[in-house]
């Protein structure tokens, strides 16, 4: 199954590259502009938040670090981020996911025990769950980013064919 999971993550990265391309064509001030009605109301912040999700669940939880050893991307970094910076953050995510895929290859249903927050009881999650959660979380925020862009007057290219995999 490990080849399938690596292939799946490659497909996710391909879709991410299309989103990066669109974001690079969008003025930076629009990427930082707040859009009411969205949980994370700025496009660039939503994309970085998706990366932080991978970093926490794949990089921290799966590698059994303590929650205190993990930190979300600082607000000062987000406030000054451009698409190049977000690409760098996701490059780091890709390295972490590759290590995760190598470590847990063929052990997708083996439970990993860790705590989510200091003082909480440990939870047991499988590598398959952790990767699925991070990937679907990224696509959730991709949808928000595309919707925010439309609200701001920037129409992304149509990508209804599995997230622009065929473009």
XYZ file of C-alpha atoms in Angstrom:
167
model
C 0.000 0.000 0.000
C 2.931 2.379 0.528
C 3.296 3.084 -3.183
C -0.376 3.998 -3.330
C -0.027 6.413 -0.416
C 3.060 8.033 -1.940
C 1.270 8.308 -5.259
C -1.750 9.842 -3.557
C 0.414 12.450 -1.849
C 2.065 13.230 -5.202
C -1.409 13.931 -6.592
C -2.134 16.247 -3.662
C 1.137 18.096 -4.338
C 0.210 18.436 -8.004
C -3.076 20.097 -7.094
C -1.214 22.335 -4.640
C 1.061 23.526 -7.460
C -1.992 24.684 -9.434
C -3.188 26.638 -6.419
C 0.257 28.191 -6.002
C 0.188 29.237 -9.658
C -3.138 30.963 -9.174
C -2.004 32.625 -5.962
C 1.128 33.942 -7.688
C -1.123 35.730 -10.186
C -3.166 37.300 -7.384
C -1.923 40.602 -5.924
C -0.200 40.053 -2.570
C -2.450 42.549 -0.809
C -5.482 40.486 -1.881
C -3.892 37.316 -0.475
C -3.702 39.125 2.881
C -7.089 40.834 2.665
C -9.674 39.661 5.162
C -12.867 38.121 3.859
C -15.726 38.016 6.409
C -17.577 34.754 6.842
C -14.580 32.440 6.559
C -13.027 30.868 9.648
C -9.539 31.829 8.586
C -10.434 34.873 6.568
C -7.241 35.493 4.612
C -6.139 33.341 1.683
C -2.472 33.218 2.598
C -3.221 32.429 6.231
C -5.589 29.587 5.279
C -2.879 28.014 3.135
C -0.274 28.293 5.900
C -2.790 26.874 8.372
C -3.165 23.813 6.123
C 0.614 23.378 6.215
C 0.581 23.686 10.004
C -1.974 20.866 10.117
C 0.467 18.557 8.313
C 3.270 19.746 10.571
C 1.258 18.963 13.711
C -0.437 15.673 12.824
C 2.283 14.188 10.610
C 5.412 15.864 11.958
C 4.602 16.173 15.640
C 1.882 13.696 16.592
C 3.047 10.825 14.358
C 6.674 11.247 15.401
C 5.511 11.313 19.028
C 6.695 14.753 20.013
C 5.094 16.503 22.944
C 2.533 19.198 22.017
C 4.807 21.791 23.663
C 7.476 20.940 21.052
C 5.150 22.076 18.235
C 4.370 25.658 17.296
C 2.071 26.982 14.584
C 3.615 29.391 12.114
C 4.026 32.679 14.005
C 1.655 35.532 13.115
C 4.626 37.767 12.208
C 5.664 35.227 9.551
C 2.110 34.974 8.227
C 1.740 38.768 8.142
C 4.855 39.112 5.960
C 4.401 35.967 3.862
C 4.250 35.898 0.105
C 3.637 32.864 -2.096
C 7.374 32.100 -2.179
C 7.349 31.812 1.631
C 4.282 29.555 1.572
C 6.048 27.350 -0.998
C 9.030 27.114 1.390
C 6.736 26.107 4.244
C 5.164 23.401 2.088
C 8.626 22.224 0.952
C 9.299 21.510 4.618
C 5.920 19.779 4.885
C 6.804 17.615 1.875
C 10.051 16.520 3.557
C 8.154 15.626 6.721
C 5.483 13.696 4.825
C 8.156 11.780 2.886
C 9.795 10.732 6.191
C 6.361 9.775 7.513
C 5.592 7.712 4.401
C 8.933 5.923 4.715
C 8.552 5.299 8.438
C 5.008 3.981 8.320
C 5.094 2.237 4.948
C 3.043 -0.948 5.187
C 2.054 -0.053 8.778
C -0.970 2.086 7.886
C -3.307 0.530 10.433
C -0.837 0.403 13.338
C -1.983 2.796 16.030
C 0.178 5.674 17.202
C -0.444 6.937 20.703
C 0.168 10.553 21.632
C -1.532 13.498 23.304
C -3.034 16.387 21.376
C -2.658 18.941 24.170
C -0.557 18.828 27.330
C -2.524 17.258 30.162
C -4.978 15.463 27.853
C -5.359 11.720 27.817
C -3.442 10.020 25.007
C -5.352 9.182 21.834
C -4.594 6.389 19.401
C -4.698 7.168 15.687
C -3.461 5.271 12.666
C -1.013 6.659 10.090
C -3.767 6.193 7.489
C -6.103 8.398 9.533
C -3.426 11.053 10.112
C -2.495 11.369 6.432
C -6.137 11.288 5.319
C -7.005 13.979 7.854
C -4.163 16.292 6.778
C -4.938 15.867 3.065
C -8.673 16.439 3.398
C -7.984 19.406 5.660
C -5.766 20.914 2.936
C -8.531 20.473 0.351
C -11.061 22.050 2.703
C -8.880 25.149 2.910
C -8.170 25.054 -0.828
C -11.926 25.393 -1.316
C -12.029 28.308 1.095
C -9.116 30.000 -0.681
C -10.828 29.661 -4.044
C -14.085 31.010 -2.576
C -12.307 33.935 -0.897
C -10.591 34.762 -4.194
C -13.959 34.866 -5.950
C -15.343 37.140 -3.221
C -12.430 39.484 -3.862
C -13.014 39.490 -7.625
C -10.295 37.037 -8.675
C -11.727 34.063 -10.485
C -9.463 31.041 -10.379
C -9.294 28.817 -13.427
C -11.917 26.072 -13.462
C -10.575 23.012 -11.727
C -13.539 20.753 -11.254
C -11.692 17.836 -12.817
C -10.235 16.430 -9.584
C -8.677 19.708 -8.556
C -6.900 20.568 -11.833
C -5.054 17.283 -12.069
C -5.726 17.184 -15.789
C -4.887 20.818 -16.558
